[in-house]
mmCIF file of C-alpha atoms and ligand atoms in Angstrom:
data_model
loop_
_atom_site.group_PDB
_atom_site.id
_atom_site.type_symbol
_atom_site.label_atom_id
_atom_site.label_comp_id
_atom_site.label_asym_id
_atom_site.label_seq_id
_atom_site.Cartn_x
_atom_site.Cartn_y
_atom_site.Cartn_z
ATOM 1 C CA MET I 763 -95.706 51.886 -59.279
ATOM 2 C CA ALA I 764 -94.750 54.755 -56.697
ATOM 3 C CA LYS I 765 -91.219 54.479 -55.250
ATOM 4 C CA TYR I 766 -90.623 55.518 -51.515
ATOM 5 C CA PHE I 767 -87.514 55.719 -49.403
ATOM 6 C CA LYS I 768 -87.828 55.217 -45.727
ATOM 7 C CA THR I 769 -84.566 55.870 -43.366
ATOM 8 C CA VAL I 770 -83.079 52.593 -41.488
ATOM 9 C CA MET I 771 -80.478 52.704 -38.623
ATOM 10 C CA THR I 772 -78.576 50.153 -39.404
ATOM 11 C CA HIS I 773 -75.386 50.146 -37.125
ATOM 12 C CA PHE I 774 -74.632 51.983 -33.705
ATOM 13 C CA SER I 775 -71.027 52.355 -32.336
ATOM 14 C CA ARG I 776 -69.846 54.274 -29.125
ATOM 15 C CA TYR I 777 -66.374 55.162 -27.595
ATOM 16 C CA LEU I 778 -65.874 56.224 -24.037
ATOM 17 C CA PRO I 779 -62.095 57.090 -23.175
ATOM 18 C CA PRO I 780 -60.553 54.928 -21.012
ATOM 19 C CA GLY I 781 -60.021 57.282 -18.086
ATOM 20 C CA ARG I 782 -62.358 56.881 -15.292
ATOM 21 C CA VAL I 783 -63.200 59.492 -12.663
ATOM 22 C CA THR I 784 -65.291 58.614 -9.980
ATOM 23 C CA ASN I 785 -67.306 60.966 -7.634
ATOM 24 C CA ASN I 786 -64.824 60.476 -4.900
ATOM 25 C CA ASP I 787 -62.086 61.681 -7.222
ATOM 26 C CA LEU I 788 -64.209 65.016 -7.926
ATOM 27 C CA SER I 789 -64.192 65.268 -3.798
ATOM 28 C CA LYS I 790 -60.381 65.725 -3.885
ATOM 29 C CA LEU I 791 -60.817 68.801 -6.820
ATOM 30 C CA MET I 792 -64.068 70.317 -5.228
ATOM 31 C CA ASP I 793 -66.280 70.191 -2.044
ATOM 32 C CA THR I 794 -68.158 67.885 -3.146
ATOM 33 C CA ASN I 795 -69.027 63.850 -2.323
ATOM 34 C CA ASP I 796 -70.235 60.651 -3.408
ATOM 35 C CA ALA I 797 -73.632 60.708 -2.189
ATOM 36 C CA TRP I 798 -74.737 64.466 -3.114
ATOM 37 C CA ILE I 799 -73.789 63.591 -6.499
ATOM 38 C CA THR I 800 -75.536 60.083 -6.510
ATOM 39 C CA GLU I 801 -78.806 61.314 -4.445
ATOM 40 C CA ARG I 802 -78.825 64.612 -6.895
ATOM 41 C CA SER I 803 -78.016 62.860 -10.692
ATOM 42 C CA GLY I 804 -77.600 59.038 -10.246
ATOM 43 C CA ILE I 805 -74.169 59.611 -11.807
ATOM 44 C CA LYS I 806 -71.334 57.347 -10.063
ATOM 45 C CA GLU I 807 -68.269 57.735 -12.527
ATOM 46 C CA ARG I 808 -67.596 59.407 -15.511
ATOM 47 C CA ARG I 809 -64.925 59.411 -18.581
ATOM 48 C CA PHE I 810 -62.376 61.945 -18.859
ATOM 49 C CA VAL I 811 -60.274 62.107 -22.159
ATOM 50 C CA GLU I 812 -56.394 62.969 -21.116
ATOM 51 C CA GLU I 813 -54.243 65.177 -23.449
ATOM 52 C CA PRO I 814 -53.942 66.128 -26.312
ATOM 53 C CA ILE I 815 -57.126 63.717 -27.007
ATOM 54 C CA ALA I 816 -59.672 66.428 -28.863
ATOM 55 C CA THR I 817 -63.358 65.974 -29.641
ATOM 56 C CA SER I 818 -62.756 64.880 -33.578
ATOM 57 C CA ASP I 819 -60.403 62.247 -31.723
ATOM 58 C CA LEU I 820 -63.242 60.503 -29.850
ATOM 59 C CA ALA I 821 -65.480 61.353 -33.032
ATOM 60 C CA ILE I 822 -62.899 59.288 -35.091
ATOM 61 C CA GLU I 823 -62.748 56.247 -32.273
ATOM 62 C CA ALA I 824 -66.466 55.971 -32.699
ATOM 63 C CA VAL I 825 -66.669 56.020 -36.492
ATOM 64 C CA LYS I 826 -63.961 53.374 -36.775
ATOM 65 C CA LYS I 827 -66.117 51.119 -34.958
ATOM 66 C CA VAL I 828 -69.104 51.535 -36.934
ATOM 67 C CA LEU I 829 -67.370 51.186 -40.159
ATOM 68 C CA ALA I 830 -65.610 47.962 -38.950
ATOM 69 C CA GLU I 831 -69.029 46.914 -37.491
ATOM 70 C CA SER I 832 -70.620 47.788 -40.696
ATOM 71 C CA ASN I 833 -68.042 46.368 -43.099
ATOM 72 C CA LEU I 834 -68.910 49.616 -45.465
ATOM 73 C CA LYS I 835 -66.026 52.193 -46.398
ATOM 74 C CA PRO I 836 -65.863 55.992 -46.125
ATOM 75 C CA ALA I 837 -66.372 55.486 -50.172
ATOM 76 C CA ASP I 838 -70.010 54.054 -49.456
ATOM 77 C CA PHE I 839 -71.081 57.462 -47.754
ATOM 78 C CA ASP I 840 -72.406 60.414 -49.261
ATOM 79 C CA TYR I 841 -73.016 62.763 -45.978
ATOM 80 C CA ILE I 842 -71.839 63.382 -42.390
ATOM 81 C CA ILE I 843 -73.621 64.857 -39.738
ATOM 82 C CA ALA I 844 -71.549 66.059 -36.557
ATOM 83 C CA SER I 845 -73.035 67.323 -33.185
ATOM 84 C CA THR I 846 -70.932 68.844 -30.665
ATOM 85 C CA LEU I 847 -70.890 71.560 -28.316
ATOM 86 C CA SER I 848 -66.985 71.071 -27.881
ATOM 87 C CA PRO I 849 -65.349 71.364 -31.204
ATOM 88 C CA ASP I 850 -61.823 71.035 -31.501
ATOM 89 C CA TYR I 851 -61.731 74.857 -33.018
ATOM 90 C CA TYR I 852 -63.979 77.632 -32.434
ATOM 91 C CA PHE I 853 -64.170 77.018 -36.332
ATOM 92 C CA PRO I 854 -63.946 74.721 -38.412
ATOM 93 C CA GLY I 855 -66.331 72.132 -37.284
ATOM 94 C CA ILE I 856 -65.730 68.728 -36.593
ATOM 95 C CA ALA I 857 -67.330 66.783 -39.458
ATOM 96 C CA PRO I 858 -64.847 68.087 -42.046
ATOM 97 C CA ILE I 859 -61.942 66.906 -39.605
ATOM 98 C CA VAL I 860 -63.460 63.344 -39.703
ATOM 99 C CA GLN I 861 -64.199 63.370 -43.106
ATOM 100 C CA HIS I 862 -60.414 64.009 -43.768
ATOM 101 C CA LYS I 863 -58.665 61.669 -41.146
ATOM 102 C CA LEU I 864 -60.666 58.271 -42.535
ATOM 103 C CA GLY I 865 -60.486 59.331 -45.819
ATOM 104 C CA PHE I 866 -63.787 59.717 -46.789
ATOM 105 C CA PRO I 867 -64.697 61.133 -50.335
ATOM 106 C CA THR I 868 -64.929 65.065 -50.269
ATOM 107 C CA ILE I 869 -68.710 64.506 -49.500
ATOM 108 C CA PRO I 870 -70.787 67.348 -47.550
ATOM 109 C CA ALA I 871 -70.038 67.585 -43.975
ATOM 110 C CA ILE I 872 -71.721 69.867 -41.463
ATOM 111 C CA ASP I 873 -71.854 70.121 -37.842
ATOM 112 C CA ILE I 874 -75.147 70.924 -35.858
ATOM 113 C CA ARG I 875 -75.286 72.847 -32.786
ATOM 114 C CA VAL I 876 -78.281 71.875 -30.834
ATOM 115 C CA GLN I 877 -76.064 70.442 -28.051
ATOM 116 C CA CYS I 878 -78.009 67.208 -25.819
ATOM 117 C CA SER I 879 -80.902 67.616 -28.520
ATOM 118 C CA ALA I 880 -78.247 66.342 -31.017
ATOM 119 C CA PHE I 881 -79.576 62.788 -31.830
ATOM 120 C CA VAL I 882 -82.944 63.837 -32.281
ATOM 121 C CA TYR I 883 -82.492 66.615 -34.678
ATOM 122 C CA SER I 884 -80.150 64.753 -36.494
ATOM 123 C CA THR I 885 -82.509 61.895 -36.712
ATOM 124 C CA GLN I 886 -85.116 64.430 -38.322
ATOM 125 C CA LEU I 887 -82.596 65.741 -40.591
ATOM 126 C CA ALA I 888 -81.126 62.319 -42.115
ATOM 127 C CA ASP I 889 -84.568 61.126 -42.118
ATOM 128 C CA ALA I 890 -85.644 64.152 -44.296
ATOM 129 C CA MET I 891 -82.440 63.913 -46.729
ATOM 130 C CA LEU I 892 -83.016 60.230 -47.112
ATOM 131 C CA LYS I 893 -86.463 60.009 -48.020
ATOM 132 C CA SER I 894 -86.460 62.607 -50.352
ATOM 133 C CA GLY I 895 -84.025 60.372 -52.489
ATOM 134 C CA GLN I 896 -81.227 62.999 -52.250
ATOM 135 C CA TYR I 897 -78.764 60.944 -50.250
ATOM 136 C CA LYS I 898 -78.539 57.323 -49.770
ATOM 137 C CA ARG I 899 -76.170 56.898 -46.922
ATOM 138 C CA ILE I 900 -75.572 59.226 -43.969
ATOM 139 C CA LEU I 901 -72.963 59.178 -41.330
ATOM 140 C CA LEU I 902 -74.274 60.711 -37.808
ATOM 141 C CA VAL I 903 -71.107 61.412 -35.611
ATOM 142 C CA PHE I 904 -71.674 62.669 -31.865
ATOM 143 C CA SER I 905 -68.921 63.729 -29.409
ATOM 144 C CA ASP I 906 -68.278 65.919 -26.795
ATOM 145 C CA VAL I 907 -64.947 66.563 -24.462
ATOM 146 C CA GLN I 908 -66.667 68.641 -21.756
ATOM 147 C CA SER I 909 -64.032 67.578 -19.155
ATOM 148 C CA LYS I 910 -61.675 70.687 -20.911
ATOM 149 C CA LEU I 911 -64.289 73.210 -20.068
ATOM 150 C CA LEU I 912 -65.581 72.706 -16.636
ATOM 151 C CA ASP I 913 -64.863 74.184 -13.875
ATOM 152 C CA LEU I 914 -63.472 71.692 -11.599
ATOM 153 C CA THR I 915 -63.439 73.664 -8.447
ATOM 154 C CA THR I 916 -65.978 74.234 -5.813
ATOM 155 C CA ASN I 917 -67.289 77.522 -7.966
ATOM 156 C CA GLY I 918 -68.341 74.841 -10.620
ATOM 157 C CA ARG I 919 -69.185 71.795 -8.712
ATOM 158 C CA ASN I 920 -73.269 72.219 -9.815
ATOM 159 C CA VAL I 921 -72.445 71.642 -13.440
ATOM 160 C CA ALA I 922 -68.670 69.728 -13.018
ATOM 161 C CA VAL I 923 -69.955 66.996 -11.578
ATOM 162 C CA LEU I 924 -72.717 66.258 -14.226
ATOM 163 C CA PHE I 925 -70.514 65.465 -17.118
ATOM 164 C CA GLY I 926 -68.335 63.240 -18.972
ATOM 165 C CA ASP I 927 -66.745 62.705 -22.379
ATOM 166 C CA GLY I 928 -67.999 60.281 -24.665
ATOM 167 C CA ALA I 929 -68.438 59.586 -28.567
ATOM 168 C CA ALA I 930 -71.126 58.099 -30.925
ATOM 169 C CA ALA I 931 -71.630 57.158 -34.426
ATOM 170 C CA VAL I 932 -75.025 56.081 -36.251
ATOM 171 C CA ILE I 933 -75.358 54.714 -39.784
ATOM 172 C CA CYS I 934 -78.790 55.943 -41.542
ATOM 173 C CA GLU I 935 -79.391 54.367 -45.242
ATOM 174 C CA ALA I 936 -82.402 55.364 -47.536
ATOM 175 C CA LYS I 937 -84.058 51.884 -48.161
ATOM 176 C CA GLU I 938 -86.238 51.841 -51.116
ATOM 177 C CA CYS I 939 -89.921 50.622 -50.093
ATOM 178 C CA THR I 940 -93.568 50.552 -50.911
ATOM 179 C CA GLN I 941 -96.580 52.824 -49.652
ATOM 180 C CA GLU I 942 -97.616 49.822 -47.236
ATOM 181 C CA GLU I 943 -93.689 49.501 -45.859
ATOM 182 C CA ILE I 944 -93.211 53.116 -45.008
ATOM 183 C CA PRO I 945 -92.701 52.822 -41.230
ATOM 184 C CA GLN I 946 -95.596 53.613 -38.881
ATOM 185 C CA ALA I 947 -96.043 52.426 -34.912
ATOM 186 C CA SER I 948 -98.970 50.064 -36.758
ATOM 187 C CA ASN I 949 -96.820 48.075 -39.102
ATOM 188 C CA GLN I 950 -93.526 45.987 -38.683
ATOM 189 C CA SER I 951 -91.533 48.109 -41.199
ATOM 190 C CA SER I 952 -87.927 49.249 -39.518
ATOM 191 C CA GLY I 953 -86.950 52.574 -39.933
ATOM 192 C CA VAL I 954 -87.538 56.142 -38.380
ATOM 193 C CA ILE I 955 -91.390 56.611 -37.917
ATOM 194 C CA ASP I 956 -91.923 60.215 -36.493
ATOM 195 C CA THR I 957 -89.706 63.027 -35.125
ATOM 196 C CA ILE I 958 -90.653 66.259 -33.133
ATOM 197 C CA LEU I 959 -88.570 68.906 -32.289
ATOM 198 C CA GLY I 960 -88.811 72.525 -30.690
ATOM 199 C CA SER I 961 -86.865 75.503 -29.488
ATOM 200 C CA ASP I 962 -87.099 78.360 -27.185
ATOM 201 C CA GLY I 963 -84.492 80.467 -27.000
ATOM 202 C CA VAL I 964 -85.788 82.254 -23.808
ATOM 203 C CA GLY I 965 -83.384 79.546 -21.956
ATOM 204 C CA ALA I 966 -80.242 80.616 -24.014
ATOM 205 C CA GLU I 967 -78.822 82.274 -20.668
ATOM 206 C CA MET I 968 -80.238 79.423 -18.322
ATOM 207 C CA LEU I 969 -77.392 77.200 -19.938
ATOM 208 C CA LEU I 970 -74.485 77.963 -21.715
ATOM 209 C CA LEU I 971 -70.729 79.036 -22.286
ATOM 210 C CA ARG I 972 -70.656 82.777 -22.596
ATOM 211 C CA THR I 973 -66.939 83.165 -24.143
ATOM 212 C CA PRO I 974 -65.440 83.372 -26.759
ATOM 213 C CA GLY I 975 -68.409 85.097 -28.148
ATOM 214 C CA THR I 976 -69.170 88.198 -30.268
ATOM 215 C CA ALA I 977 -71.534 89.067 -27.361
ATOM 216 C CA THR I 978 -68.167 89.626 -25.464
ATOM 217 C CA ARG I 979 -66.447 92.744 -25.804
ATOM 218 C CA GLY I 980 -63.294 91.731 -27.666
ATOM 219 C CA PHE I 981 -64.404 88.141 -27.858
ATOM 220 C CA LEU I 982 -62.025 86.751 -25.517
ATOM 221 C CA SER I 983 -60.359 88.810 -23.074
ATOM 222 C CA PRO I 984 -58.218 88.647 -19.825
ATOM 223 C CA GLU I 985 -60.910 89.744 -17.579
ATOM 224 C CA THR I 986 -63.534 87.291 -18.949
ATOM 225 C CA TYR I 987 -61.039 84.431 -18.995
ATOM 226 C CA GLU I 988 -60.670 85.537 -15.203
ATOM 227 C CA ASN I 989 -64.050 85.415 -14.740
ATOM 228 C CA GLY I 990 -64.242 81.974 -15.755
ATOM 229 C CA ASP I 991 -66.902 82.825 -18.606
ATOM 230 C CA TRP I 992 -65.262 79.819 -20.651
ATOM 231 C CA HIS I 993 -66.901 77.366 -18.227
ATOM 232 C CA PRO I 994 -70.294 76.345 -18.696
ATOM 233 C CA LYS I 995 -72.970 77.951 -16.652
ATOM 234 C CA MET I 996 -76.307 76.607 -15.588
ATOM 235 C CA ASP I 997 -79.774 77.543 -13.616
ATOM 236 C CA GLY I 998 -79.833 73.982 -12.572
ATOM 237 C CA ARG I 999 -83.339 74.283 -11.236
ATOM 238 C CA VAL I 1000 -84.813 75.820 -14.128
ATOM 239 C CA VAL I 1001 -82.943 73.540 -16.453
ATOM 240 C CA PHE I 1002 -84.675 70.598 -14.565
ATOM 241 C CA LYS I 1003 -88.020 71.881 -14.607
ATOM 242 C CA HIS I 1004 -88.054 72.897 -18.440
ATOM 243 C CA ALA I 1005 -86.241 69.083 -19.061
ATOM 244 C CA VAL I 1006 -88.708 67.294 -17.444
ATOM 245 C CA ASN I 1007 -92.056 69.374 -18.943
ATOM 246 C CA ARG I 1008 -90.201 69.234 -22.535
ATOM 247 C CA MET I 1009 -89.622 65.768 -22.826
ATOM 248 C CA CYS I 1010 -92.622 64.539 -21.207
ATOM 249 C CA GLU I 1011 -94.760 66.798 -23.965
ATOM 250 C CA VAL I 1012 -92.680 65.375 -27.086
ATOM 251 C CA ALA I 1013 -93.408 61.962 -25.309
ATOM 252 C CA GLU I 1014 -97.333 62.354 -25.388
ATOM 253 C CA THR I 1015 -97.233 63.890 -28.485
ATOM 254 C CA LEU I 1016 -95.229 61.265 -30.623
ATOM 255 C CA MET I 1017 -97.749 58.738 -28.744
ATOM 256 C CA ALA I 1018 -101.224 60.365 -29.280
ATOM 257 C CA ARG I 1019 -100.249 61.315 -33.065
ATOM 258 C CA ASN I 1020 -99.140 57.758 -33.944
ATOM 259 C CA LYS I 1021 -101.795 56.035 -31.902
ATOM 260 C CA ILE I 1022 -100.115 54.203 -29.307
ATOM 261 C CA SER I 1023 -99.616 53.410 -25.554
ATOM 262 C CA ALA I 1024 -96.695 53.792 -23.422
ATOM 263 C CA ASN I 1025 -97.060 49.991 -23.419
ATOM 264 C CA ASP I 1026 -96.523 49.604 -27.201
ATOM 265 C CA ILE I 1027 -92.777 50.909 -27.030
ATOM 266 C CA ALA I 1028 -90.042 48.207 -25.922
ATOM 267 C CA CYS I 1029 -88.052 50.884 -24.580
ATOM 268 C CA LEU I 1030 -87.816 54.572 -23.810
ATOM 269 C CA ILE I 1031 -84.210 55.983 -24.227
ATOM 270 C CA PRO I 1032 -84.199 59.290 -22.411
ATOM 271 C CA HIS I 1033 -81.260 61.827 -22.866
ATOM 272 C CA GLN I 1034 -78.876 60.847 -20.142
ATOM 273 C CA ALA I 1035 -79.244 64.430 -18.070
ATOM 274 C CA ASN I 1036 -79.883 63.578 -14.902
ATOM 275 C CA LEU I 1037 -81.247 60.117 -13.212
ATOM 276 C CA ARG I 1038 -84.140 61.849 -11.490
ATOM 277 C CA ILE I 1039 -85.063 63.863 -14.542
ATOM 278 C CA SER I 1040 -85.399 60.646 -16.408
ATOM 279 C CA GLU I 1041 -87.521 59.035 -13.485
ATOM 280 C CA MET I 1042 -89.837 61.732 -13.374
ATOM 281 C CA VAL I 1043 -90.309 61.274 -16.997
ATOM 282 C CA ARG I 1044 -90.757 57.208 -16.670
ATOM 283 C CA GLU I 1045 -93.482 57.980 -13.887
ATOM 284 C CA LYS I 1046 -95.526 60.366 -15.813
ATOM 285 C CA MET I 1047 -95.344 57.704 -18.971
ATOM 286 C CA ASN I 1048 -96.286 55.094 -16.365
ATOM 287 C CA LEU I 1049 -93.686 53.032 -17.420
ATOM 288 C CA SER I 1050 -92.093 50.241 -15.481
ATOM 289 C CA GLN I 1051 -88.033 50.621 -14.746
ATOM 290 C CA ASP I 1052 -87.396 47.939 -17.153
ATOM 291 C CA LYS I 1053 -88.752 49.768 -19.749
ATOM 292 C CA VAL I 1054 -86.329 52.753 -19.355
ATOM 293 C CA PHE I 1055 -82.757 52.120 -20.401
ATOM 294 C CA ASN I 1056 -80.442 54.568 -18.493
ATOM 295 C CA ASN I 1057 -76.298 54.240 -17.988
ATOM 296 C CA ILE I 1058 -75.952 57.722 -16.705
ATOM 297 C CA HIS I 1059 -74.329 56.245 -13.505
ATOM 298 C CA LYS I 1060 -70.984 54.933 -15.658
ATOM 299 C CA TYR I 1061 -70.432 57.827 -18.187
ATOM 300 C CA GLY I 1062 -72.354 60.900 -16.737
ATOM 301 C CA ASN I 1063 -73.960 63.378 -18.991
ATOM 302 C CA THR I 1064 -72.261 62.864 -22.627
ATOM 303 C CA THR I 1065 -74.051 65.751 -24.001
ATOM 304 C CA SER I 1066 -74.617 65.056 -27.756
ATOM 305 C CA ALA I 1067 -73.667 61.405 -27.645
ATOM 306 C CA THR I 1068 -75.789 60.040 -24.735
ATOM 307 C CA ILE I 1069 -79.025 58.648 -26.480
ATOM 308 C CA PRO I 1070 -77.033 56.670 -29.305
ATOM 309 C CA ILE I 1071 -74.469 55.528 -26.306
ATOM 310 C CA CYS I 1072 -77.416 53.920 -24.789
ATOM 311 C CA ILE I 1073 -78.913 52.689 -28.041
ATOM 312 C CA ASN I 1074 -75.906 50.610 -29.058
ATOM 313 C CA GLU I 1075 -75.222 49.257 -25.245
ATOM 314 C CA ALA I 1076 -78.950 48.494 -24.846
ATOM 315 C CA LEU I 1077 -78.795 46.266 -28.162
ATOM 316 C CA GLU I 1078 -75.928 44.769 -27.132
ATOM 317 C CA GLU I 1079 -76.869 43.571 -23.905
ATOM 318 C CA GLY I 1080 -79.821 42.046 -25.277
ATOM 319 C CA ARG I 1081 -82.627 45.066 -23.706
ATOM 320 C CA ILE I 1082 -83.239 45.766 -27.036
ATOM 321 C CA LYS I 1083 -83.260 44.152 -30.639
ATOM 322 C CA LYS I 1084 -83.995 44.834 -34.237
ATOM 323 C CA GLY I 1085 -87.828 45.102 -34.799
ATOM 324 C CA ASP I 1086 -88.259 46.831 -31.766
ATOM 325 C CA LEU I 1087 -90.092 50.411 -31.165
ATOM 326 C CA VAL I 1088 -87.979 53.103 -29.420
ATOM 327 C CA LEU I 1089 -89.013 56.237 -28.479
ATOM 328 C CA THR I 1090 -86.011 58.545 -27.607
ATOM 329 C CA VAL I 1091 -86.674 61.975 -25.766
ATOM 330 C CA ALA I 1092 -83.970 64.969 -25.291
ATOM 331 C CA PHE I 1093 -83.700 68.522 -24.025
ATOM 332 C CA GLY I 1094 -80.460 70.769 -24.176
ATOM 333 C CA ALA I 1095 -79.352 74.212 -23.983
ATOM 334 C CA GLY I 1096 -80.504 76.832 -26.197
ATOM 335 C CA PHE I 1097 -83.195 75.664 -25.330
ATOM 336 C CA THR I 1098 -83.607 72.738 -27.670
ATOM 337 C CA TRP I 1099 -85.549 69.730 -27.810
ATOM 338 C CA GLY I 1100 -87.521 66.841 -29.695
ATOM 339 C CA GLY I 1101 -88.223 63.153 -29.840
ATOM 340 C CA SER I 1102 -87.947 60.497 -32.078
ATOM 341 C CA LEU I 1103 -90.151 57.149 -32.570
ATOM 342 C CA ILE I 1104 -87.741 54.543 -34.492
ATOM 343 C CA ARG I 1105 -88.296 50.719 -34.974
ATOM 344 C CA LEU I 1106 -84.866 49.432 -35.085
HETATM 345 N N1 ACO Z 1026 -71.834 68.799 -4.368
HETATM 346 C C1 ACO Z 1026 -72.270 69.449 -3.108
HETATM 347 N N2 ACO Z 1026 -73.100 70.403 -2.885
HETATM 348 C C2 ACO Z 1026 -73.428 71.061 -4.204
HETATM 349 C C3 ACO Z 1026 -72.911 70.671 -5.471
HETATM 350 C C4 ACO Z 1026 -72.217 69.579 -5.450
HETATM 351 N N3 ACO Z 1026 -71.580 69.039 -6.750
HETATM 352 N N4 ACO Z 1026 -73.578 71.477 -6.196
HETATM 353 C C5 ACO Z 1026 -74.430 72.318 -5.782
HETATM 354 N N5 ACO Z 1026 -74.547 71.904 -4.391
HETATM 355 C C6 ACO Z 1026 -75.003 72.563 -3.246
HETATM 356 C C7 ACO Z 1026 -75.412 73.875 -3.690
HETATM 357 O O1 ACO Z 1026 -74.205 74.763 -3.577
HETATM 358 C C8 ACO Z 1026 -76.681 74.116 -2.751
HETATM 359 O O2 ACO Z 1026 -76.209 74.832 -1.303
HETATM 360 P P1 ACO Z 1026 -76.877 75.779 -0.277
HETATM 361 O O3 ACO Z 1026 -78.197 75.165 -0.160
HETATM 362 O O4 ACO Z 1026 -75.986 75.919 0.770
HETATM 363 O O5 ACO Z 1026 -77.095 76.770 -1.262
HETATM 364 C C9 ACO Z 1026 -77.427 73.153 -2.682
HETATM 365 O O6 ACO Z 1026 -76.396 71.939 -3.210
HETATM 366 C C10 ACO Z 1026 -78.399 72.879 -3.369
HETATM 367 O O7 ACO Z 1026 -77.977 73.267 -4.533
HETATM 368 P P2 ACO Z 1026 -79.345 73.114 -5.833
HETATM 369 O O8 ACO Z 1026 -78.831 73.613 -7.073
HETATM 370 O O9 ACO Z 1026 -80.663 73.691 -5.435
HETATM 371 O O10 ACO Z 1026 -79.397 71.695 -6.149
HETATM 372 P P3 ACO Z 1026 -80.433 70.831 -7.099
HETATM 373 O O11 ACO Z 1026 -81.272 69.975 -6.186
HETATM 374 O O12 ACO Z 1026 -81.354 71.769 -7.792
HETATM 375 O O13 ACO Z 1026 -79.466 69.897 -7.683
HETATM 376 C C11 ACO Z 1026 -78.900 70.011 -9.934
HETATM 377 C C12 ACO Z 1026 -78.664 70.501 -8.652
HETATM 378 C C13 ACO Z 1026 -78.133 68.366 -9.977
HETATM 379 C C14 ACO Z 1026 -77.767 70.671 -10.964
HETATM 380 C C15 ACO Z 1026 -80.146 70.036 -10.720
HETATM 381 O O14 ACO Z 1026 -80.419 71.320 -10.720
HETATM 382 C C16 ACO Z 1026 -80.158 69.614 -11.779
HETATM 383 O O15 ACO Z 1026 -79.819 68.086 -12.278
HETATM 384 N N6 ACO Z 1026 -80.747 70.351 -12.887
HETATM 385 C C17 ACO Z 1026 -80.731 69.660 -14.257
HETATM 386 C C18 ACO Z 1026 -79.491 70.354 -14.931
HETATM 387 C C19 ACO Z 1026 -78.939 69.084 -16.095
HETATM 388 O O16 ACO Z 1026 -79.234 68.028 -15.945
HETATM 389 N N7 ACO Z 1026 -78.344 69.731 -16.683
HETATM 390 C C20 ACO Z 1026 -77.616 69.025 -17.907
HETATM 391 C C21 ACO Z 1026 -77.285 69.858 -19.089
HETATM 392 S S1 ACO Z 1026 -78.782 70.220 -19.852
HETATM 393 C C22 ACO Z 1026 -79.490 68.669 -20.359
HETATM 394 O O17 ACO Z 1026 -78.703 67.872 -20.312
HETATM 395 C C23 ACO Z 1026 -81.192 67.986 -20.083
#
């Protein structure tokens, strides 16, 4: 009989650093206020790391939690996929640092750079690798420390108020199954059902951290440092419009090609960029508020980690449970975007 593999996401974890930064705290650093931030983004507070914590340190905390939760050891894994836009070093990435510091065997460890679309891109990659039968268990790691990059003055206020630091980890396992058990929206088999990814570099300059980089004369110069080119810059209105359009587009395509309606979905988990973006996607999909999970008010936009942090928290709060059909949609710098349909 033919042998098939499906990808099951067995465990999720999250780690948020303890340092709470409220909107009022930010208003002491720049010309902003709680009313503006709450109305435009839904954010009330976020977490910032303290020195000398780096991105891999947050990742390691999230991985320790997922290992404890699953009772698995580093030796049980055969691949690490990490996602971040704020690595400890320009190179190498954080995946080999996590591998070494937590005593994983010398397994492959890569970083992918798709910013806020990390969860959907990692899911698609891990799913292809596990379904092929080449790997058995992949660790996904998501971690970002944006607080050290932000311009925490009035000049950078349109970006600085949106982001927080955070990390998450997910265990993906290959499970052998029959043809009938390949996950589909129409059966009850748990696993990754479908993913859609996209990109358009037309948006590269609309949301970027320009330097250090080889497009900069001298890679990193006193001038670019003085200009503040080492802070993320964003055309917020353009990003907003593209984010809503692409997130709605992937949700509609995933529903159409899997022959489901919004009613069949237990929960929509949008990338936590901005509550207004999530609300617009929800309204376009005609979903009630209880069918969408948001936690941006507590953590801000944690970049690569928002969706797995949400799934972990939604499971813990009983908002979703094993066996539920979950739709995730994401949009990020690049531009990159995507969605995934998963039965937990
Ligand atoms: N506090 C107070 N005033 C501010 C702040 C702030 N933090 N930031 C900007 N302003 C001012 C501006 O200077 C401007 O003042 P002016 O009218 O006197 O010139 C006014 O507020 C309006 O500014 P806009 O940028 O036009 O405000 P907008 O309504 O577009 O909201 C925002 C800005 C919240 C950034 C919005 O564009 C947005 O959410 N964009 C999406 C971006 C996003 O989510 N990016 C995350 C990364 S990508 C991703 O995750 C999808």
